Amino acid sequence: MSEIAFGSDKSELISFRIGEQEFCVDIMAVREIRGWTPATPVPHSPTYVRGVINLRGAVLPVIDLAARLGLGVAEATARHVIIVVQIGRRQMGLLVDAVCDILSTADHAVQKTPDVASDSTTQFVRGLIAMEGRMISLIDLACVLDEREAEAA
Amino acid sequence: MTQTVLTVDDSRTIREMLNHTLSAAGFRVVTAEDGVHGLDVLQTERPDVIITDINMPRLDGFGFIEAVRGDAAHRATPILVLTTESEPEKKARAREAGATGWIVKPFNPTKLVDAVRRVAA
Amino acid sequence: MDPMEAIRVTFFQECEELLAQLEEGLLAMEQGEHDAETINSVFRAVHSIKGGGGAFGLDPLVRFAHVFENLLDQIRGGVTEAGHEVIAALLRASDMLADHVSAARDGGTADEARSDAIAAALVALTEGEAHGGDEAAPAEFEGLSFTPMTVALDDEPAGAAQAAWIIRFKPHASLYNKANDAVLVLRELGSLGRIEVEVDAEAVPLLDAMDPEGAYLDWTVRLTGEADEAAVREVFSFVDEDCDLDIAAADAAPDAAIDLLSSLLAIGTAGAEAPPLLAPAIEDIIAAAPAGAPGKAETAPAKAAESAALPAPQTIRVDLERVDRLINLVGELVINQAMLAQRVMESSGAGQASDVNLALADLEHLTRGIQDSVMAIRAQPVKSVFQRMPRLVREVGEAVGKRVRLVTEGENTEVDKTVVERLSEPITHMIRNAIDHGLESPADREAAGKPAEGSVRLTAGHRSGRIVIEVSDDGKGVDRARVKAKAIEKGLIAADAVLTDEEIDNLIFLPGFSTAAAISDISGRGVGMDVVKKSVQALGGRISISSQPGQGSRFTMSLPLTLAVLDGMVVSVGDQTLVAPLTAIVESLKPRPEEVRPLGPDNFVLQIRDVYVPLIDIGQAMGFSRTRVDPTEGVALLVESEGAGRVALMVDNIQGQRQVVIKSLEANYRPTEGVAAATILGDGRVALILDIDGVVTANRRVANRRDPPAREPLARTGT
């Protein structure tokens, strides 16, 4: 619990869906949400990097969050959305199935991720939030980049 | 009436410093970067006081003062020489060239403004 | 910003320029390419640094600069000759002065022991020729008025001793010629206390005999106040040589004062009567009168005209951020213009010479013009980087005990500011490397029949739209046997590898390669040539080495002139659109079947006239496709690569040539092999810009992976 430190004791989060699971990120990190546009693939990249897109003149990598979380590669369609997030000095797009809503939660409502067998999903989850019968996993954005890049960011 | 001071110095630092100090004391300041530039400025400006450095490219302070003193329009304009030299011969040469007075660098604002007021009619 | 802080910033900026000017001048003197103006400009540089430093109370810097300046003044005055030894000392002093400046800027202190030692050496050279010992002593300098003059009156308020002074003051004509005025002096005296002024006008001649610029009046002032004699003298400091002046205390009884006054008046009268006193003054007037003036006025502009051969260019200083904002906006404009053109094409159909199309062509022209002009704003000569190298050469040479002469050429070659800034690191490493590894020790050089002093050349120039920088030395060249042995030992190449001399030389760029037998102070910093290569590549550049055993080595680095735009060939590879830098492309051709030959199990070569060049399938090398393009179906781009010479790159087809705006891939993602950067095309999509050398390297690795035992039956031809 103590490791989840927010500026205030209340946080605004944006929740989104990948397959049947719901995730969320801190709204402070989100710059914008935009529809799917085809990305230009970048050679020698991990499979979860869909490529790069043009965001008003900046070249932005798009991470297929489903692939990153080990939930299978997304079949991107026009209904998919890209959540543009800022991590350190970098921006990147997260490809997700759909945005659900904006939630406001008290920090103490974030529960520690239960210590289940470490898999590629839980290593990116900072905690769990229970809300209206749904379970929402809070994504640790810094880990979405690989370790080496996370250090550099 | 606002008095105008022409400062002639090749050092940007000193020019800015003079400008800042004199402007704060209520003078209007025009600047030139060396003697030749100073003479150019005098084609269009009639400063009440001129402050000039000695060591400058193209035309040094001595040459500049002589030229000003030789110019009917400006020969009565007081000229203060900025110098770090404490040697009397530098002052003597400046005097010989027609300098009105001098300011020994480093100057403080009071000293500078005092010197200007002292020679300004 | 606080104004003083702003001036401080200006001061340190100016110091950088002055230090560069200083070093440049000293180096010209060292090479005997100097005139009187060189030593003057060197002197002025130190003088100005001292002046500004004094204003900010940077005492250690000022003390050092003062000693430095004294020696320069003697050289300037012809008292001391600027021989080799003296210039070497001056160069060391200029390095030390630079250290003082950095220390002052960063709030630290320079190496005092070193500073003192160098200052002592300067003093020794100064004393050696001129005055004995007492001239440059810092103690004397400290008296150089760091404190304001004591003119202030309010220091001692009421209660201080009242004093009275009788001042007799008789201006000479020369006083007025210097734009001083007796009235102003009296006004100044008046600020010291209560004054009673008496004027003796007896000497004033009749009107027709009067010189309008003469000086005929004689003033006697009684001053009562708290001023001491020094304060009273201070009032006359500007004029004391242009007047008769007598200051006497009048603190005795009034009677005595009156006596004194009358005796003074008597002197005054006597003076007025005595022609000898006035005569010189009148001569002065005649000399300085307008009649004499034109002659003087002529000499000054003549001097000016002489030196006007080097006119100061008209410049303004602009915050770099503003320029960058402008450049980004223009980049957007270029993209938008391309997008607009494409939309119009799509909606109106190609080839229609409508008014819209004509206007679009004009717009394109204009956009290109704006872009070129904006880029020119940031173009700077590489001089600022080159100027830092002489010091490096001195220090590295000293550290490894080698004598080195640096020759630079083309320092006025211009390149975008962002490129200039990033040149410093690779050039520094190349020069270190040349001195440390390239040059032999003086003894070895002499044994080899070479001059003991080694030579390192640093040159810059424009070549086919790029800047080419070369660092060459006249040392021993690459020891190929050792390099190869080392590479085998480190497992970088196979023991039985057959390599050309050129390939062996270029092994030094492989990661982890170091040839230093003993890890010296210089190369022991963990920076190998592989790091240099990486930093050059990150700039979209290439680096290579050529070497002649016993004669020396030459590193050649070529870089784009700007990191903002690039002339590119837009090509299709599979469903991807890629941009190849136009400067790398020698020609493009459609291979005929008989020109394509297999070489080994998986490789092909293309015969171009009588030469076979490797044929690389970009789609495969970059991992876009697992199958090769049938070379006879596609287009081959013949490119010049830095590592492997000419290579043919297979693409599906060519879309056209276009200037593209370079966008960083690293800003939000990471560097990628084979990709120099990205750009945005007219349809708004991102296209990758190829890094030709990266593609060649990547292909080599793909080829190696295909080697046994991991042999994979890949389709060799066909799409």
Tab-separated table of N, CA, C and O in Angstrom, chain C residues 18-88:
chain	number	residue	atom	x	y	z
C	18	LEU	N	35.966	35.992	-26.169
C	18	LEU	CA	37.283	36.601	-26.000
C	18	LEU	C	38.366	35.538	-25.849
C	18	LEU	O	39.468	35.683	-26.375
C	19	LEU	N	38.023	34.452	-25.144
C	19	LEU	CA	39.010	33.383	-24.976
C	19	LEU	C	39.330	32.753	-26.329
C	19	LEU	O	40.473	32.411	-26.615
C	20	ALA	N	38.293	32.630	-27.147
C	20	ALA	CA	38.515	32.077	-28.488
C	20	ALA	C	39.399	33.020	-29.297
C	20	ALA	O	40.339	32.600	-29.972
C	21	GLN	N	39.099	34.303	-29.196
C	21	GLN	CA	39.877	35.327	-29.903
C	21	GLN	C	41.331	35.292	-29.421
C	21	GLN	O	42.270	35.384	-30.210
C	22	LEU	N	41.488	35.123	-28.127
C	22	LEU	CA	42.810	35.069	-27.513
C	22	LEU	C	43.612	33.892	-28.059
C	22	LEU	O	44.740	34.029	-28.523
C	23	GLU	N	42.974	32.738	-28.025
C	23	GLU	CA	43.690	31.552	-28.456
C	23	GLU	C	44.012	31.618	-29.940
C	23	GLU	O	45.113	31.277	-30.373
C	24	GLU	N	43.055	32.085	-30.700
C	24	GLU	CA	43.253	32.198	-32.137
C	24	GLU	C	44.456	33.096	-32.435
C	24	GLU	O	45.309	32.779	-33.253
C	25	GLY	N	44.510	34.217	-31.728
C	25	GLY	CA	45.606	35.156	-31.934
C	25	GLY	C	46.945	34.542	-31.542
C	25	GLY	O	47.933	34.654	-32.265
C	26	LEU	N	46.938	33.860	-30.403
C	26	LEU	CA	48.193	33.256	-29.933
C	26	LEU	C	48.678	32.192	-30.912
C	26	LEU	O	49.866	32.073	-31.183
C	27	LEU	N	47.713	31.439	-31.455
C	27	LEU	CA	48.108	30.394	-32.403
C	27	LEU	C	48.658	31.013	-33.685
C	27	LEU	O	49.609	30.505	-34.270
C	28	ALA	N	48.069	32.126	-34.091
C	28	ALA	CA	48.581	32.815	-35.280
C	28	ALA	C	50.000	33.300	-35.001
C	28	ALA	O	50.890	33.204	-35.844
C	29	MET	N	50.211	33.797	-33.787
C	29	MET	CA	51.549	34.255	-33.426
C	29	MET	C	52.525	33.084	-33.420
C	29	MET	O	53.659	33.200	-33.866
C	30	GLU	N	52.051	31.958	-32.915
C	30	GLU	CA	52.894	30.783	-32.859
C	30	GLU	C	53.345	30.384	-34.259
C	30	GLU	O	54.480	29.967	-34.481
C	31	GLN	N	52.428	30.538	-35.219
C	31	GLN	CA	52.766	30.147	-36.576
C	31	GLN	C	53.396	31.277	-37.375
C	31	GLN	O	53.609	31.163	-38.577
C	32	GLY	N	53.649	32.364	-36.662
C	32	GLY	CA	54.307	33.487	-37.323
C	32	GLY	C	53.421	34.195	-38.330
C	32	GLY	O	53.896	34.941	-39.170
C	33	GLU	N	52.089	33.945	-38.248
C	33	GLU	CA	51.192	34.589	-39.216
C	33	GLU	C	50.514	35.777	-38.574
C	33	GLU	O	49.300	35.869	-38.585
C	34	HIS	N	51.262	36.631	-37.952
C	34	HIS	CA	50.561	37.694	-37.266
C	34	HIS	C	51.086	39.066	-37.676
C	34	HIS	O	52.180	39.200	-38.204
C	35	ASP	N	50.248	40.052	-37.397
C	35	ASP	CA	50.670	41.427	-37.592
C	35	ASP	C	50.424	42.161	-36.282
C	35	ASP	O	50.066	41.537	-35.285
C	36	ALA	N	50.608	43.456	-36.310
C	36	ALA	CA	50.467	44.227	-35.077
C	36	ALA	C	49.061	44.077	-34.501
C	36	ALA	O	48.880	44.022	-33.294
C	37	GLU	N	48.082	43.956	-35.382
C	37	GLU	CA	46.706	43.877	-34.904
C	37	GLU	C	46.480	42.569	-34.136
C	37	GLU	O	45.638	42.515	-33.250
C	38	THR	N	47.211	41.535	-34.467
C	38	THR	CA	47.023	40.259	-33.769
C	38	THR	C	47.340	40.416	-32.283
C	38	THR	O	46.542	40.047	-31.430
C	39	ILE	N	48.505	40.982	-32.007
C	39	ILE	CA	48.882	41.123	-30.598
C	39	ILE	C	47.950	42.115	-29.906
C	39	ILE	O	47.579	41.922	-28.750
C	40	ASN	N	47.496	43.119	-30.648
C	40	ASN	CA	46.528	44.044	-30.057
C	40	ASN	C	45.245	43.334	-29.673
C	40	ASN	O	44.683	43.580	-28.618
C	41	SER	N	44.777	42.466	-30.548
C	41	SER	CA	43.508	41.811	-30.257
C	41	SER	C	43.693	40.813	-29.115
C	41	SER	O	42.802	40.623	-28.295
C	42	VAL	N	44.859	40.197	-29.055
C	42	VAL	CA	45.158	39.296	-27.939
C	42	VAL	C	45.161	40.086	-26.626
C	42	VAL	O	44.556	39.696	-25.635
C	43	PHE	N	45.820	41.231	-26.683
C	43	PHE	CA	45.879	42.069	-25.496
C	43	PHE	C	44.477	42.502	-25.068
C	43	PHE	O	44.107	42.418	-23.906
C	44	ARG	N	43.698	42.953	-26.054
C	44	ARG	CA	42.347	43.432	-25.740
C	44	ARG	C	41.490	42.343	-25.125
C	44	ARG	O	40.683	42.595	-24.246
C	45	ALA	N	41.666	41.108	-25.620
C	45	ALA	CA	40.860	40.004	-25.089
C	45	ALA	C	41.118	39.848	-23.589
C	45	ALA	O	40.186	39.801	-22.790
C	46	VAL	N	42.389	39.800	-23.223
C	46	VAL	CA	42.725	39.632	-21.807
C	46	VAL	C	42.271	40.858	-21.020
C	46	VAL	O	41.722	40.752	-19.929
C	47	HIS	N	42.492	42.001	-21.627
C	47	HIS	CA	42.131	43.248	-20.979
C	47	HIS	C	40.624	43.308	-20.692
C	47	HIS	O	40.206	43.696	-19.600
C	48	SER	N	39.823	42.920	-21.680
C	48	SER	CA	38.370	42.972	-21.487
C	48	SER	C	37.909	41.948	-20.455
C	48	SER	O	36.990	42.214	-19.689
C	49	ILE	N	38.539	40.783	-20.458
C	49	ILE	CA	38.153	39.778	-19.461
C	49	ILE	C	38.477	40.321	-18.068
C	49	ILE	O	37.694	40.219	-17.132
C	50	LYS	N	39.628	40.945	-17.962
C	50	LYS	CA	40.019	41.531	-16.681
C	50	LYS	C	39.033	42.633	-16.274
C	50	LYS	O	38.590	42.681	-15.126
C	51	GLY	N	38.694	43.481	-17.239
C	51	GLY	CA	37.789	44.595	-16.940
C	51	GLY	C	36.448	44.099	-16.422
C	51	GLY	O	35.952	44.562	-15.407
C	52	GLY	N	35.862	43.145	-17.148
C	52	GLY	CA	34.566	42.611	-16.734
C	52	GLY	C	34.694	41.874	-15.416
C	52	GLY	O	33.849	42.002	-14.529
C	53	GLY	N	35.778	41.113	-15.288
C	53	GLY	CA	36.000	40.356	-14.057
C	53	GLY	C	36.087	41.275	-12.857
C	53	GLY	O	35.558	40.982	-11.791
C	54	GLY	N	36.738	42.419	-13.067
C	54	GLY	CA	36.859	43.395	-11.980
C	54	GLY	C	35.492	43.895	-11.552
C	54	GLY	O	35.205	44.040	-10.365
C	55	ALA	N	34.638	44.108	-12.549
C	55	ALA	CA	33.304	44.624	-12.241
C	55	ALA	C	32.516	43.641	-11.385
C	55	ALA	O	31.637	44.026	-10.631
C	56	PHE	N	32.829	42.353	-11.519
C	56	PHE	CA	32.110	41.368	-10.732
C	56	PHE	C	32.919	40.906	-9.525
C	56	PHE	O	32.563	39.929	-8.876
C	57	GLY	N	34.029	41.590	-9.286
C	57	GLY	CA	34.824	41.261	-8.103
C	57	GLY	C	35.423	39.868	-8.151
C	57	GLY	O	35.577	39.214	-7.127
C	58	LEU	N	35.765	39.402	-9.345
C	58	LEU	CA	36.345	38.063	-9.478
C	58	LEU	C	37.859	38.181	-9.280
C	58	LEU	O	38.629	38.151	-10.232
C	59	ASP	N	38.256	38.329	-8.045
C	59	ASP	CA	39.637	38.683	-7.742
C	59	ASP	C	40.707	37.731	-8.290
C	59	ASP	O	41.665	38.188	-8.903
C	60	PRO	N	40.561	36.404	-8.081
C	60	PRO	CA	41.642	35.530	-8.583
C	60	PRO	C	41.793	35.663	-10.100
C	60	PRO	O	42.899	35.719	-10.615
C	61	LEU	N	40.661	35.756	-10.782
C	61	LEU	CA	40.684	35.901	-12.233
C	61	LEU	C	41.363	37.212	-12.604
C	61	LEU	O	42.231	37.255	-13.483
C	62	VAL	N	40.985	38.279	-11.934
C	62	VAL	CA	41.529	39.590	-12.265
C	62	VAL	C	43.024	39.637	-11.987
C	62	VAL	O	43.798	40.150	-12.796
C	63	ARG	N	43.433	39.050	-10.863
C	63	ARG	CA	44.857	39.054	-10.541
C	63	ARG	C	45.650	38.329	-11.613
C	63	ARG	O	46.691	38.796	-12.067
C	64	PHE	N	45.130	37.187	-12.023
C	64	PHE	CA	45.837	36.414	-13.040
C	64	PHE	C	45.859	37.185	-14.365
C	64	PHE	O	46.893	37.302	-15.022
C	65	ALA	N	44.702	37.718	-14.729
C	65	ALA	CA	44.607	38.442	-15.998
C	65	ALA	C	45.551	39.638	-16.003
C	65	ALA	O	46.128	39.991	-17.031
C	66	HIS	N	45.726	40.235	-14.843
C	66	HIS	CA	46.586	41.415	-14.760
C	66	HIS	C	48.035	41.065	-15.102
C	66	HIS	O	48.693	41.755	-15.886
C	67	VAL	N	48.499	39.975	-14.530
C	67	VAL	CA	49.867	39.539	-14.786
C	67	VAL	C	50.032	39.181	-16.267
C	67	VAL	O	51.019	39.532	-16.915
C	68	PHE	N	49.042	38.506	-16.778
C	68	PHE	CA	48.999	38.091	-18.175
C	68	PHE	C	49.070	39.338	-19.071
C	68	PHE	O	49.865	39.435	-20.010
C	69	GLU	N	48.235	40.293	-18.740
C	69	GLU	CA	48.122	41.520	-19.518
C	69	GLU	C	49.439	42.295	-19.528
C	69	GLU	O	49.838	42.864	-20.546
C	70	ASN	N	50.127	42.297	-18.384
C	70	ASN	CA	51.397	43.026	-18.310
C	70	ASN	C	52.391	42.508	-19.331
C	70	ASN	O	53.049	43.281	-20.028
C	71	LEU	N	52.470	41.173	-19.400
C	71	LEU	CA	53.423	40.588	-20.345
C	71	LEU	C	53.000	40.923	-21.781
C	71	LEU	O	53.830	41.302	-22.610
C	72	LEU	N	51.690	40.797	-22.032
C	72	LEU	CA	51.194	41.090	-23.379
C	72	LEU	C	51.459	42.546	-23.749
C	72	LEU	O	51.790	42.863	-24.897
C	73	ASP	N	51.332	43.408	-22.760
C	73	ASP	CA	51.553	44.833	-23.006
C	73	ASP	C	53.003	45.067	-23.420
C	73	ASP	O	53.295	45.860	-24.301
C	74	GLN	N	53.902	44.338	-22.768
C	74	GLN	CA	55.316	44.474	-23.119
C	74	GLN	C	55.587	43.957	-24.529
C	74	GLN	O	56.369	44.536	-25.272
C	75	ILE	N	54.925	42.867	-24.862
C	75	ILE	CA	55.114	42.318	-26.206
C	75	ILE	C	54.563	43.310	-27.221
C	75	ILE	O	55.162	43.602	-28.241
C	76	ARG	N	53.410	43.851	-26.878
C	76	ARG	CA	52.759	44.808	-27.754
C	76	ARG	C	53.651	46.026	-27.964
C	76	ARG	O	53.730	46.585	-29.043
C	77	GLY	N	54.313	46.419	-26.891
C	77	GLY	CA	55.159	47.598	-26.966
C	77	GLY	C	56.545	47.281	-27.524
C	77	GLY	O	57.414	48.151	-27.576
C	78	GLY	N	56.770	46.014	-27.893
C	78	GLY	CA	58.058	45.649	-28.462
C	78	GLY	C	59.157	45.486	-27.425
C	78	GLY	O	60.326	45.354	-27.761
C	79	VAL	N	58.777	45.515	-26.145
C	79	VAL	CA	59.788	45.383	-25.094
C	79	VAL	C	60.233	43.925	-24.980
C	79	VAL	O	61.401	43.618	-24.836
C	80	THR	N	59.236	43.034	-25.072
C	80	THR	CA	59.545	41.614	-24.981
C	80	THR	C	59.275	40.989	-26.346
C	80	THR	O	58.275	41.309	-26.991
C	81	GLU	N	60.139	40.104	-26.741
C	81	GLU	CA	59.936	39.459	-28.027
C	81	GLU	C	59.124	38.184	-27.832
C	81	GLU	O	59.344	37.432	-26.882
C	82	ALA	N	58.182	37.964	-28.747
C	82	ALA	CA	57.313	36.794	-28.619
C	82	ALA	C	57.971	35.585	-29.261
C	82	ALA	O	57.586	35.135	-30.331
C	83	GLY	N	58.972	35.062	-28.596
C	83	GLY	CA	59.639	33.864	-29.097
C	83	GLY	C	58.837	32.625	-28.750
C	83	GLY	O	57.756	32.719	-28.152
C	84	HIS	N	59.376	31.479	-29.120
C	84	HIS	CA	58.662	30.221	-28.889
C	84	HIS	C	58.312	29.999	-27.437
C	84	HIS	O	57.196	29.635	-27.097
C	85	GLU	N	59.294	30.235	-26.586
C	85	GLU	CA	59.110	29.991	-25.164
C	85	GLU	C	58.009	30.888	-24.610
C	85	GLU	O	57.133	30.459	-23.864
C	86	VAL	N	58.049	32.148	-25.031
C	86	VAL	CA	57.068	33.114	-24.542
C	86	VAL	C	55.679	32.712	-25.004
C	86	VAL	O	54.722	32.709	-24.229
C	87	ILE	N	55.554	32.334	-26.271
C	87	ILE	CA	54.231	31.975	-26.779
C	87	ILE	C	53.703	30.719	-26.093
C	87	ILE	O	52.516	30.627	-25.762
C	88	ALA	N	54.598	29.765	-25.849
C	88	ALA	CA	54.160	28.568	-25.120
C	88	ALA	C	53.609	28.963	-23.759
C	88	ALA	O	52.562	28.468	-23.331
